[in-house]
CSV table of C-alpha atoms and ligand atoms in Angstrom, one decimal:
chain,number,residue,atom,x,y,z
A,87,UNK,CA,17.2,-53.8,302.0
A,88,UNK,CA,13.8,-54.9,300.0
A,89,UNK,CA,10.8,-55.9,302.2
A,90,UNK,CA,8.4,-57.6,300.7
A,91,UNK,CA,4.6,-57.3,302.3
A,92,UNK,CA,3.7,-60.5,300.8
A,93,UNK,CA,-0.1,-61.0,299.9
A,94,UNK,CA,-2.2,-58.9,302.1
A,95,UNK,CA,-5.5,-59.9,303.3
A,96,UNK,CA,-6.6,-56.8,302.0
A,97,UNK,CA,-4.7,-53.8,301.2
A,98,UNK,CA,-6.5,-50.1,300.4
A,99,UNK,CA,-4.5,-49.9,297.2
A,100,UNK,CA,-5.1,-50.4,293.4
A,101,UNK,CA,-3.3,-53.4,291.8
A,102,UNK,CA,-1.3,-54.3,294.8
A,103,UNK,CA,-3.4,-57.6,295.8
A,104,UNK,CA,0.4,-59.5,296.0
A,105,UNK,CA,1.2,-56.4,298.3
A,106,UNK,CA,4.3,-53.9,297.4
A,107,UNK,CA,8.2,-53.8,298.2
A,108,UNK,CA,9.7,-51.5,300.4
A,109,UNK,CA,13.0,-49.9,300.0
A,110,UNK,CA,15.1,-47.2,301.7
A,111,UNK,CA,11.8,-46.0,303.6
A,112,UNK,CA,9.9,-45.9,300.8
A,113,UNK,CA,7.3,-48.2,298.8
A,114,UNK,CA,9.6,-49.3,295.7
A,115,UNK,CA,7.1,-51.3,293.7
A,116,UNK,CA,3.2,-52.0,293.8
A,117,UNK,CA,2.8,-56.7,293.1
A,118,UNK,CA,-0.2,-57.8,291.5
A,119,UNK,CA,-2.5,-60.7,292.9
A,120,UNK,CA,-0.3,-63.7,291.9
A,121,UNK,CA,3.0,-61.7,290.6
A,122,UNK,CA,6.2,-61.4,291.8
A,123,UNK,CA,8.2,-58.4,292.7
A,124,UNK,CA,10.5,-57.3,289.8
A,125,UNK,CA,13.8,-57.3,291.5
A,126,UNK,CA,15.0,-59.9,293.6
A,127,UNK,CA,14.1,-59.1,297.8
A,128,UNK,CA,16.1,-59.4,301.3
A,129,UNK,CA,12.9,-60.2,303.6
A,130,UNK,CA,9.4,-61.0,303.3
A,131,UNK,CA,6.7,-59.9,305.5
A,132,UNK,CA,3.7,-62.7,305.5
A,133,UNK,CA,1.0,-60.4,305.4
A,134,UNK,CA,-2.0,-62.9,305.1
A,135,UNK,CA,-3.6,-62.2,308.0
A,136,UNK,CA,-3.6,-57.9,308.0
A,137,UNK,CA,-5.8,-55.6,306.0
A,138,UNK,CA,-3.3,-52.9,305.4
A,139,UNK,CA,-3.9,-49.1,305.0
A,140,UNK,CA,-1.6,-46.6,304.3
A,141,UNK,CA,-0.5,-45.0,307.9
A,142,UNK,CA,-3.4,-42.9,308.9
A,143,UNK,CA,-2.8,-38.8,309.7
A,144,UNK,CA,-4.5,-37.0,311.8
A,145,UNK,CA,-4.8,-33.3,311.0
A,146,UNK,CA,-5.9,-31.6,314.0
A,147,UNK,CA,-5.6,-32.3,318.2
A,148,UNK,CA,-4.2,-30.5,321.6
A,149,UNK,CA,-2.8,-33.6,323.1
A,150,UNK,CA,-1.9,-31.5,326.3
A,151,UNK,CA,-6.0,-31.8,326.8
A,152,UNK,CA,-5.3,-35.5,328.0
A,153,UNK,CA,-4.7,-33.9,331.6
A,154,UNK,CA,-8.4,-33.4,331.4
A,155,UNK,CA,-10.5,-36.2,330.4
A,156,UNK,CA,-13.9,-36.3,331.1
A,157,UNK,CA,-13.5,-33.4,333.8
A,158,UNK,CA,-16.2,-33.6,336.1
A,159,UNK,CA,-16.4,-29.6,335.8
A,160,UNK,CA,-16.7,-29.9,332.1
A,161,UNK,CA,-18.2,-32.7,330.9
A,162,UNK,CA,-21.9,-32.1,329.4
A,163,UNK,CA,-21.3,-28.7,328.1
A,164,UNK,CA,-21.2,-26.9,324.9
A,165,UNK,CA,-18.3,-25.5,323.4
A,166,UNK,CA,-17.8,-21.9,325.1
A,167,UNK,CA,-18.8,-23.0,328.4
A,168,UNK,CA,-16.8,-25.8,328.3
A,169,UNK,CA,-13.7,-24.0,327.3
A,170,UNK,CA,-14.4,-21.4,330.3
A,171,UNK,CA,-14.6,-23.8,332.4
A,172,UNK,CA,-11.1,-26.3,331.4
A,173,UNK,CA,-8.8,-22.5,330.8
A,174,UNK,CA,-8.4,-22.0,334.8
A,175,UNK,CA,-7.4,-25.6,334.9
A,176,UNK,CA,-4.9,-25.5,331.7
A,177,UNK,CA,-3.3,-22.4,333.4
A,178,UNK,CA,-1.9,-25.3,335.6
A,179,UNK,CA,0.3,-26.7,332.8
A,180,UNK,CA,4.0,-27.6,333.5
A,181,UNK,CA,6.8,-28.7,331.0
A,182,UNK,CA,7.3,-32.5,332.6
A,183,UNK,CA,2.8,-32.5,332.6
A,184,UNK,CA,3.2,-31.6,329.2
A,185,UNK,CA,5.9,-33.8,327.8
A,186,UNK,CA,3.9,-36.9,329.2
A,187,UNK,CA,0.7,-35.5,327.9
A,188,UNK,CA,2.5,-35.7,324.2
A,189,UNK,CA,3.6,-39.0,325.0
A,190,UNK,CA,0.2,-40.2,326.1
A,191,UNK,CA,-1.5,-38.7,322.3
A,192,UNK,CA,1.2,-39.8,320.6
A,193,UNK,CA,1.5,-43.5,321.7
A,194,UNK,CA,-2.1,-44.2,321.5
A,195,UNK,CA,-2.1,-42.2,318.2
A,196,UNK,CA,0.2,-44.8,317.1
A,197,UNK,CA,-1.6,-47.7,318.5
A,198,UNK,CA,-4.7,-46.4,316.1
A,199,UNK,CA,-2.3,-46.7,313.1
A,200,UNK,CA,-1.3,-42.8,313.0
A,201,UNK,CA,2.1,-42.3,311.3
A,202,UNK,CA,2.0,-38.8,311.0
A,203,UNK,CA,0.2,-36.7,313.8
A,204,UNK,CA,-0.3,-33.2,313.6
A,205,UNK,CA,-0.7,-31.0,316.9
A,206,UNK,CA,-2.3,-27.3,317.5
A,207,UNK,CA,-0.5,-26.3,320.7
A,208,UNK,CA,-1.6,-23.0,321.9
A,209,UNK,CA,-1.1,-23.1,325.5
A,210,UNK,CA,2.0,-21.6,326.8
A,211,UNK,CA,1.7,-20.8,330.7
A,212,UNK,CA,4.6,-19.2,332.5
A,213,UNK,CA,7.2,-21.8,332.6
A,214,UNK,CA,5.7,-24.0,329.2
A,215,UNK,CA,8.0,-21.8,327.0
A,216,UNK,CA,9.4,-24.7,325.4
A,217,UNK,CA,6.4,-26.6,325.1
A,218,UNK,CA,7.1,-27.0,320.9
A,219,UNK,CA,10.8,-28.1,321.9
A,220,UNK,CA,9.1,-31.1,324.2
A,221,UNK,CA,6.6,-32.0,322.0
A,222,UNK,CA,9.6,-32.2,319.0
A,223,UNK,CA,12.1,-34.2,321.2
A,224,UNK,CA,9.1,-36.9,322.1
A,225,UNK,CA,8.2,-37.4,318.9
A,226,UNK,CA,11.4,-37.7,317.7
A,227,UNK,CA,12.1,-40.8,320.5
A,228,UNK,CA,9.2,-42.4,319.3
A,229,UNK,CA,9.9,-42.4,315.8
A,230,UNK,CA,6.2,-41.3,314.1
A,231,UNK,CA,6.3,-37.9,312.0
A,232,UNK,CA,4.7,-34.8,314.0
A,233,UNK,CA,4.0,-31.6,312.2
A,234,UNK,CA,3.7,-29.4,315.9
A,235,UNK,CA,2.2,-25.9,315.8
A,236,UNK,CA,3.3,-22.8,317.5
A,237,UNK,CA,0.0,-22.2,317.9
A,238,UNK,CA,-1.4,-18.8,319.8
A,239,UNK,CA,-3.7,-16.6,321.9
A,240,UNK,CA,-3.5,-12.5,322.8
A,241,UNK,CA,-6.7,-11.9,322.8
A,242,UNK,CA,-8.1,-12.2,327.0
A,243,UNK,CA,-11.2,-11.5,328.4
A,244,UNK,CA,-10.1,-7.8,329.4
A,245,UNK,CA,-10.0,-7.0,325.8
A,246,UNK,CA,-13.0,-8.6,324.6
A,247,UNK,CA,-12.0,-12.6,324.2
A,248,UNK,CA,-13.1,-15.5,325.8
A,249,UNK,CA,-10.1,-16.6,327.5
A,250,UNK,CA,-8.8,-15.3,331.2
A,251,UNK,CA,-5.2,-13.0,331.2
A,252,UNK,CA,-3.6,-15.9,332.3
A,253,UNK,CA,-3.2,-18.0,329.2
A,254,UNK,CA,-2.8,-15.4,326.8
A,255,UNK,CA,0.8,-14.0,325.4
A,256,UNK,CA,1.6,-10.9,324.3
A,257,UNK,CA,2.3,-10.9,320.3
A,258,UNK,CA,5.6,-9.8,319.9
A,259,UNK,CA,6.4,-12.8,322.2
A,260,UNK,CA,4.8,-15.1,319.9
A,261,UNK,CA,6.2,-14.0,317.1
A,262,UNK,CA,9.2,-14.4,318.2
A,263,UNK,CA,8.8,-17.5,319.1
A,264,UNK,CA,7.2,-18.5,316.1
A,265,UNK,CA,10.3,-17.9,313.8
A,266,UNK,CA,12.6,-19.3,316.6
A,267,UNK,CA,11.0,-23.0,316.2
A,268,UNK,CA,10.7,-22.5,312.3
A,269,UNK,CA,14.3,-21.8,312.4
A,270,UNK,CA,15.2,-24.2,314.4
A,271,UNK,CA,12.7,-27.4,313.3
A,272,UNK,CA,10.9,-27.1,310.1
A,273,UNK,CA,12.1,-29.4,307.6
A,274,UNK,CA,10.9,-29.1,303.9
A,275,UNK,CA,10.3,-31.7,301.2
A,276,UNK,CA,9.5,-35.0,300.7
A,277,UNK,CA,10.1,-37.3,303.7
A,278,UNK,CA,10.2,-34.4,306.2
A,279,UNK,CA,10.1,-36.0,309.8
A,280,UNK,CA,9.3,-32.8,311.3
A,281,UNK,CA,7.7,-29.3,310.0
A,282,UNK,CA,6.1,-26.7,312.2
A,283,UNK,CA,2.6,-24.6,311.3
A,284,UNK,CA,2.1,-21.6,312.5
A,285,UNK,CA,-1.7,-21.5,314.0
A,286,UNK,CA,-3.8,-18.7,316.0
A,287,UNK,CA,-6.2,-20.4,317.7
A,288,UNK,CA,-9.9,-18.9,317.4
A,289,UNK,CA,-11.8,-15.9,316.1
A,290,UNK,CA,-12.1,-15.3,319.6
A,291,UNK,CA,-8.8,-15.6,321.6
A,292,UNK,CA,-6.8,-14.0,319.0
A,293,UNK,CA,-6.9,-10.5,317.6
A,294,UNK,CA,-7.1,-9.2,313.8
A,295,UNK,CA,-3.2,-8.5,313.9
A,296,UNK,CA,-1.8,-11.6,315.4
A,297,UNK,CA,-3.9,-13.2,312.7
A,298,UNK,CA,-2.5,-10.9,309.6
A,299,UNK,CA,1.4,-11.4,310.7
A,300,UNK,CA,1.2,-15.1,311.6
A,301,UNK,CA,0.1,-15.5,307.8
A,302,UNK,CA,3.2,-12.8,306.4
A,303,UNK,CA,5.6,-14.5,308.7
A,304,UNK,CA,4.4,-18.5,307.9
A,305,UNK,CA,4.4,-17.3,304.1
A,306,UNK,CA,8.1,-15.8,304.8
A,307,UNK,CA,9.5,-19.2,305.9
A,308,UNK,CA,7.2,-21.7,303.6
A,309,UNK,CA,5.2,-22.7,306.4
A,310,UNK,CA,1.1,-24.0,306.6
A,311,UNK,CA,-1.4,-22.0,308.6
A,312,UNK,CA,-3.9,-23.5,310.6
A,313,UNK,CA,-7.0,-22.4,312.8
A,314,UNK,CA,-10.1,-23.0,314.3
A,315,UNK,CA,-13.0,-22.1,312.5
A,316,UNK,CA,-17.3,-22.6,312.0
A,317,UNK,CA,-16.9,-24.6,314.7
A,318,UNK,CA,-20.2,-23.9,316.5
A,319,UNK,CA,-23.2,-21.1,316.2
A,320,UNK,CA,-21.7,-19.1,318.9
A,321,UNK,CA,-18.6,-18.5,317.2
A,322,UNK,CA,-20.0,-17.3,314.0
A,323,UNK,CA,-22.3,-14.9,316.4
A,324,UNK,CA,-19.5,-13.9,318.4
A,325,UNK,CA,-17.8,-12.8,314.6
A,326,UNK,CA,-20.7,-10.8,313.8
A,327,UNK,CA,-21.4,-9.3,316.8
A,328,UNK,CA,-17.5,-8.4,317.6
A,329,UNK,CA,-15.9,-8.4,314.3
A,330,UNK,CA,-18.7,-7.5,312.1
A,331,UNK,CA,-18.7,-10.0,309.4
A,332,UNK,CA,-19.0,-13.5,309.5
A,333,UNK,CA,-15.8,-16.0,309.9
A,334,UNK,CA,-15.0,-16.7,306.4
A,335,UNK,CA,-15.0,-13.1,305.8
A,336,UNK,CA,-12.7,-12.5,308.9
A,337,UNK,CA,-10.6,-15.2,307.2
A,338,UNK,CA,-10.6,-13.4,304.2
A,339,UNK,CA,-9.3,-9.3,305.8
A,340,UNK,CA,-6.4,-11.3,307.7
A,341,UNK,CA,-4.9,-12.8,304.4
A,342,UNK,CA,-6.1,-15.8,305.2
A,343,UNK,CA,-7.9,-17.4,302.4
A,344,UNK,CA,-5.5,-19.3,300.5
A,345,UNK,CA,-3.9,-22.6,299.8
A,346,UNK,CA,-1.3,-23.5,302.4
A,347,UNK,CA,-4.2,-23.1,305.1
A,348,UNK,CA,-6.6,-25.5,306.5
A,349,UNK,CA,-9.3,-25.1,309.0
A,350,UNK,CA,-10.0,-27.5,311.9
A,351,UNK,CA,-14.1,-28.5,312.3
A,352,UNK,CA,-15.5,-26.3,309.4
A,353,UNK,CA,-19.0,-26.8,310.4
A,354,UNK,CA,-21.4,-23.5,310.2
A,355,UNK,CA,-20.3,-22.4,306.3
A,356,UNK,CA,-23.5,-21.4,303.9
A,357,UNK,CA,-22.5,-22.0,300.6
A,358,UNK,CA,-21.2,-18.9,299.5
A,359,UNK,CA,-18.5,-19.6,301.7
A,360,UNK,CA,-17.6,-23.3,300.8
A,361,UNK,CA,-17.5,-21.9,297.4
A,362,UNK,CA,-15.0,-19.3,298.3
A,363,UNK,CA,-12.6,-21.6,300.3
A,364,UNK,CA,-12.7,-24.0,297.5
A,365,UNK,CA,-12.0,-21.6,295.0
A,366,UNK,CA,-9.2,-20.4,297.3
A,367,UNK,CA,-7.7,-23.7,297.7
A,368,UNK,CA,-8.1,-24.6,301.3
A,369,UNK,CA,-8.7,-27.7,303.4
A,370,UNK,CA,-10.9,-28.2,306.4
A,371,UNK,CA,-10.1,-31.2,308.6
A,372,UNK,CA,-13.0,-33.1,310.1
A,373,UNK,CA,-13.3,-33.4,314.1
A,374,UNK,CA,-16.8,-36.0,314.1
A,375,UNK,CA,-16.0,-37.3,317.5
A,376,UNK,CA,-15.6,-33.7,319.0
A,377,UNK,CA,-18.3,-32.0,316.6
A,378,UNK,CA,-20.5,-34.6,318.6
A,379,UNK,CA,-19.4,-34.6,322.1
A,380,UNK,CA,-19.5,-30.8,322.0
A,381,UNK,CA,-23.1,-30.7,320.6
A,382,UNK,CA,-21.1,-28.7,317.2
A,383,UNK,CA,-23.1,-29.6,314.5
A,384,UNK,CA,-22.4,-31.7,311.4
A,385,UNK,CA,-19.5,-30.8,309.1
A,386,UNK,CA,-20.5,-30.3,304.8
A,387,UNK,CA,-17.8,-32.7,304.1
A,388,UNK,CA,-19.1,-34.1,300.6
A,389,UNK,CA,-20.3,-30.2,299.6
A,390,UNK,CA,-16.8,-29.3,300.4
A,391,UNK,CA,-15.0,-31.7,298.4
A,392,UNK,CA,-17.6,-31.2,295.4
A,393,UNK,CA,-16.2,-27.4,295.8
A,394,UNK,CA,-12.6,-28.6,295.4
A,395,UNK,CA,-12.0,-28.1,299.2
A,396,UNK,CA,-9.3,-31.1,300.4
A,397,UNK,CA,-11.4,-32.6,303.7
A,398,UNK,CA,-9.3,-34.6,306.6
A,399,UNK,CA,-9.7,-36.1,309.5
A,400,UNK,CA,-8.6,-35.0,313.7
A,401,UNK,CA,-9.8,-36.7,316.7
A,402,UNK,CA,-9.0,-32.9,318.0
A,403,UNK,CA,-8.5,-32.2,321.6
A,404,UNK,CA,-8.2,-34.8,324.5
A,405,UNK,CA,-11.0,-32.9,326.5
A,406,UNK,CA,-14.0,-32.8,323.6
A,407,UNK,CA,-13.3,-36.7,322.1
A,408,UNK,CA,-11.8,-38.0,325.2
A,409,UNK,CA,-9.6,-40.3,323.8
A,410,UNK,CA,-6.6,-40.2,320.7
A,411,UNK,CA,-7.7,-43.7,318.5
A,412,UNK,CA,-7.8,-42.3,315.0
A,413,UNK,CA,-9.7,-45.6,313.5
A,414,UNK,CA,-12.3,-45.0,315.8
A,415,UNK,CA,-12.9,-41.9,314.2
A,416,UNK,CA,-12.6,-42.9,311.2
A,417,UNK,CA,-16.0,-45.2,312.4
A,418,UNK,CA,-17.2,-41.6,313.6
A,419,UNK,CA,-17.0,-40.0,310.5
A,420,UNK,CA,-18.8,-42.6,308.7
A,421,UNK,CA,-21.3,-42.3,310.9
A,422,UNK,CA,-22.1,-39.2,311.3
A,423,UNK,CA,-21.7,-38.3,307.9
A,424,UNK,CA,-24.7,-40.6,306.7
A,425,UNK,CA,-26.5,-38.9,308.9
A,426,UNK,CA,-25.9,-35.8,307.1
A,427,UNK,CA,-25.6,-36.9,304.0
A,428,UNK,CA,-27.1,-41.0,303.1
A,429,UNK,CA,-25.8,-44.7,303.2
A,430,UNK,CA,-24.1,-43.7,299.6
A,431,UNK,CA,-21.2,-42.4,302.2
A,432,UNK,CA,-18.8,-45.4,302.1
A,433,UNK,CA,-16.2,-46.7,304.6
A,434,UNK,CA,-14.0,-45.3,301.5
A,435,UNK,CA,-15.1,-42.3,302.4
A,436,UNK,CA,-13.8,-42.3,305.1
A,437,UNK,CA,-10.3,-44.1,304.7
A,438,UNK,CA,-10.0,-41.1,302.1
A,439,UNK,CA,-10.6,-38.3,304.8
A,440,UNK,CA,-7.9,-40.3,307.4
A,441,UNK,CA,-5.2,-40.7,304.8
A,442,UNK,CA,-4.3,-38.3,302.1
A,443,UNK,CA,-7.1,-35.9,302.8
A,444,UNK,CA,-5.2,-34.9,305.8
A,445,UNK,CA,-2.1,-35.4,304.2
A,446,UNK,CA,-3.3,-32.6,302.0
A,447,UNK,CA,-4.3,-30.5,305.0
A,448,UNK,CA,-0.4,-30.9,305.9
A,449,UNK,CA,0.3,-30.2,302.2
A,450,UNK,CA,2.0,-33.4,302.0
A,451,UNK,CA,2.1,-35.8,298.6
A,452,UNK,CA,4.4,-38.1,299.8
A,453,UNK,CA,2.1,-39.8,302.6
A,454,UNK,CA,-1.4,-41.3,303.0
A,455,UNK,CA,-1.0,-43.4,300.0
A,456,UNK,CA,0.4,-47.0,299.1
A,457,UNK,CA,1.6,-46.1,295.7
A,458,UNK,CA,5.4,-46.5,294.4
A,459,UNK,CA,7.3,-43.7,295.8
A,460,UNK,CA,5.3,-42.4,298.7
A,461,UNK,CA,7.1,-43.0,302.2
A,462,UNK,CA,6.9,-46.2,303.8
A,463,UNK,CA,4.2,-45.5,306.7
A,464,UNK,CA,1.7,-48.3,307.1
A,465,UNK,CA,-0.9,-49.6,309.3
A,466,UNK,CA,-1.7,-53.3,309.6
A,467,UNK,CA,-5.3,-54.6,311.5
A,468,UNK,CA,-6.1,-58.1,311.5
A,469,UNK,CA,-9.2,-59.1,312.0
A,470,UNK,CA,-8.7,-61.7,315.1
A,471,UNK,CA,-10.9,-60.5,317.9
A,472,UNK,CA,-14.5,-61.3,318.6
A,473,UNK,CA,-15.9,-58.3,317.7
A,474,UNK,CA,-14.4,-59.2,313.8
A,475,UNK,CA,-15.5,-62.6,313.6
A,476,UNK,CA,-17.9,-63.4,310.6
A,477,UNK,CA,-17.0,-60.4,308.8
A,478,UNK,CA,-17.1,-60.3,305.0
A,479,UNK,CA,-15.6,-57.3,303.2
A,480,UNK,CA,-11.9,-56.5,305.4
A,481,UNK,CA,-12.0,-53.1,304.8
A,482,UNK,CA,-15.5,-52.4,305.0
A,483,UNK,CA,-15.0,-54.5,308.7
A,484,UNK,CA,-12.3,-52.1,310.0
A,485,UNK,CA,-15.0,-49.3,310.2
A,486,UNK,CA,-18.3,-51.5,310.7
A,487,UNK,CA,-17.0,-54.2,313.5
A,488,UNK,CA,-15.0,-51.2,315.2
A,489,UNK,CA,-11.1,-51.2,314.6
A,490,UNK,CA,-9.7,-50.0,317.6
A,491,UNK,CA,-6.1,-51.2,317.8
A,492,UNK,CA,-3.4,-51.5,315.1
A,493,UNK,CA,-1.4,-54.9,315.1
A,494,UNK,CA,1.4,-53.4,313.0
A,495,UNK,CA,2.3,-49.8,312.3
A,496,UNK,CA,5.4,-48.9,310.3
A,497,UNK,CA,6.7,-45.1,309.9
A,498,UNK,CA,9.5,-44.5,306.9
A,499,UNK,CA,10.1,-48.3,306.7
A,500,UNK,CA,10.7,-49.1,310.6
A,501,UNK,CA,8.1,-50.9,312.6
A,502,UNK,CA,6.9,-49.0,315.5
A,503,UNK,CA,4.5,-51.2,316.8
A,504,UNK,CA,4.6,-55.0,316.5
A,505,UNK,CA,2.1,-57.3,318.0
A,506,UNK,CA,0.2,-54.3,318.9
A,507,UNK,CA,2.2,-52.6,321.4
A,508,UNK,CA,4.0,-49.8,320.9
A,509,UNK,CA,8.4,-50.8,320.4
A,510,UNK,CA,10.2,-49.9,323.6
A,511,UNK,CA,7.4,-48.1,325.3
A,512,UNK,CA,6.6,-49.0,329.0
A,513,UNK,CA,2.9,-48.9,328.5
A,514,UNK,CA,1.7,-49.5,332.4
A,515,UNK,CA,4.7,-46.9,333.4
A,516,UNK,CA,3.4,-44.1,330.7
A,517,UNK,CA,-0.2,-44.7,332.1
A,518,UNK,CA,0.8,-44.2,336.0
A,519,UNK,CA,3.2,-41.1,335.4
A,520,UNK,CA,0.5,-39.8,333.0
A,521,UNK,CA,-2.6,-40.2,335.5
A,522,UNK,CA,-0.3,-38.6,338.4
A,523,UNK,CA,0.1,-35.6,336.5
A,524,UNK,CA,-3.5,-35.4,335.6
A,525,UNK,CA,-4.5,-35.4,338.8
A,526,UNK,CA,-3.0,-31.6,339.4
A,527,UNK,CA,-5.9,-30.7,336.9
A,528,UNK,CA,-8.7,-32.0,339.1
A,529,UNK,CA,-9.8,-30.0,342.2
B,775,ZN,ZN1,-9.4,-28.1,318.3
């Protein structure tokens, strides 16, 4: 079957101003303003009304932290005190708490115009041993790609971390689980639905071995790596204080500098260091929302990519954003960034670091791009509502006026969200189970 999107409104693509054809889940064929497609098609998608952008991907998020919005005992706090304050409450986590909290990121992930969405699961309380199995089944019934990761902490407070004895697992246990969901999940190549990364969570809830054999055993089975890291000024102190070098360095002794890694926040690097990761191939996804809500600091995006380093874009965890709408963070990261940098930091910029910038953090070439032979994930805005209305440039509106809701989102050539709700989701049903479970996280 050939589906033609048929003269876009805009479309964030070279030479495709009479859209492109889609075929077998893929985009067959870029049309130029005016042309025709070159074979014959089955169905025509009117597409005058939508600015269309390849289906966003967000690189970095812990969707179970939708339990704990805007948590009274957490809220207005920087990052270490805010994470000792939410662990005792994510201690609390259950499997069905969990599944709905997937659902919950996922679904409004969607709604945003996420195709792909990454998550850094660390969090396995007694009884959440399955949590990657939950997260894989829901994102399998809703159709979007999901690269989970069997993320990890053994390092508690009685040995010198941050985080209490309760969340914490003991290594051999993770790395056995670790291989387990590889085994079981990762798929490789182009088009994978769903891959798993293997990813420690901090400098400061896991220790110097967990780090060094998560990186053999990901680079025994073909899988990425993925951590926190530079996130804020008390981490990098922490690393000299505790570990006696600085994080990059840390990154460095655990094998970790090198090409199928990528960091979440990257903030606090000198430029040494953004030399080194470049050099070393790495990517650094881009938390703005988060990075401002905690009080973080700005993130070196346009040093980074001048040093070769890939940059993407997370809305990270449900607790430091509080919400999982990708396109507003796209706004974010425009924002923010000409703060750092000047108004010569574009809404481009920004598309860039949502699409295949984080595809590259995933080490994927086959998304985040409307070019012939990439998959067929797309996400279609129109420009309807008030807050659009007298806008000039469509692209340049999705970021200024505020995009907030996808109209159309498609994932390997199937729409998953028409009219802009989600296909065979029970919006007011997810919202009611999800804020009963919530409430267990509140005192
Ligand atoms: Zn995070």
């Amino acid at each position: 079957m050939r589906l033609w999107i048929r003269n876009p409104l805009a479309c964030l693509a070279d030479d495709a101003g009479g859209g492109f054809v889609i075929e077998d889940g893929k985009i067959a064929e870029l049309v130029a303003s005016g042309a025709q497609p070159a074979k014959p098609v089955d169905e025509t998608f009117d597409a005058h009304r939508h600015v269309v952008l390849p289906g966003l991907v967000n690189a970095h998020h812990h969707m179970y932290q939708t339990l704990t919005r805007a948590h009274p005992q957490a809220i207005n706090k920087e990052l270490f005190p805010w994470l000792k304050t939410l662990y005792g409450y994510w201690s609390r986590l259950t499997p069905d708490a969990h599944r709905l909290a997937t659902r919950l990121a996922l679904t409004e992930l969607l709604m945003s115009g996420c195709t792909t969405a990454f998550d850094h699961h660390y969090l396995f309380p007694q009884g959440c041993e399955e949590a990657i199995d939950i997260q894989v089944d829901e994102a399998q019934k809703l159709g979007l790609r999901m690269v989970v990761s069997r993320g990890s902490m053994d390092l508690s407070e009685r040995d010198g971390g941050l985080p209490p004895d309760s969340v914490v697992q003991d290594r051999d246990a993770i790395l056995a689980d670790s291989e387990r969901v590889i085994g079981r999940y990762h798929e490789k190549g182009e088009g994978a639905m769903i891959q798993i990364a293997l990813a420690p969570c901090t400098p400061f809830t896991v220790t110097r071995e967990l780090m060094a054999e998560t990186a053999a055993l990901a680079r025994r089975h073909g899988c990425r790596l993925h951590t926190h890291i530079a996130e804020t000024r008390d981490e990098t102190q922490y690393c000299e204080e505790r570990l006696h070098c600085r994080p990059v360095d840390y990154l460095e002794q655990t094998g970790w500098l090198g090409p199928d890694v990528w960091l979440a926040h990257g903030i606090h690097f000198n430029d040494d260091e953004i030399g080194r990761l470049g050099r070393h191939g790495l990517a650094v996804c881009h938390c703005p929302t988060s990075n401002m809500v905690l009080a973080s600091g700005h993130c070196r995006t346009r040093d980074l990519e001048g040093a070769g380093v890939a940059v993407g874009l997370g809305v990270d965890g449900s607790a430091s954003n509080d919400n999982s709408n990708l396109i507003e963070s796209v706004r974010h990261a425009l924002m923010i960034n000409r703060l750092t940098y000047d108004a010569t930091i574009t809404h481009r910029d920004a598309f860039r670091w949502a699409t295949e910038g984080s595809a590259r953090c995933l080490g994927r070439d086959d998304i985040g791009r409307i070019a012939a032979g990439c998959q067929a994930d797309l996400a279609l805005f129109t420009l309807d509502e008030l807050r659009f209305s007298g806008a000039g440039d469509p692209l340049a509106a999705l970021v200024l006026c505020g995009a907030h809701r996808a109209d159309r989102v498609m994932v390997r050539g199937r729409w998953l969200v028409t009219d802009g709700m989600p296909v065979g989701i029970d919006i007011e049903r997810l919202r009611h189970e999800h804020g009963a479970a919530a409430r267990r996280f509140f005192d």
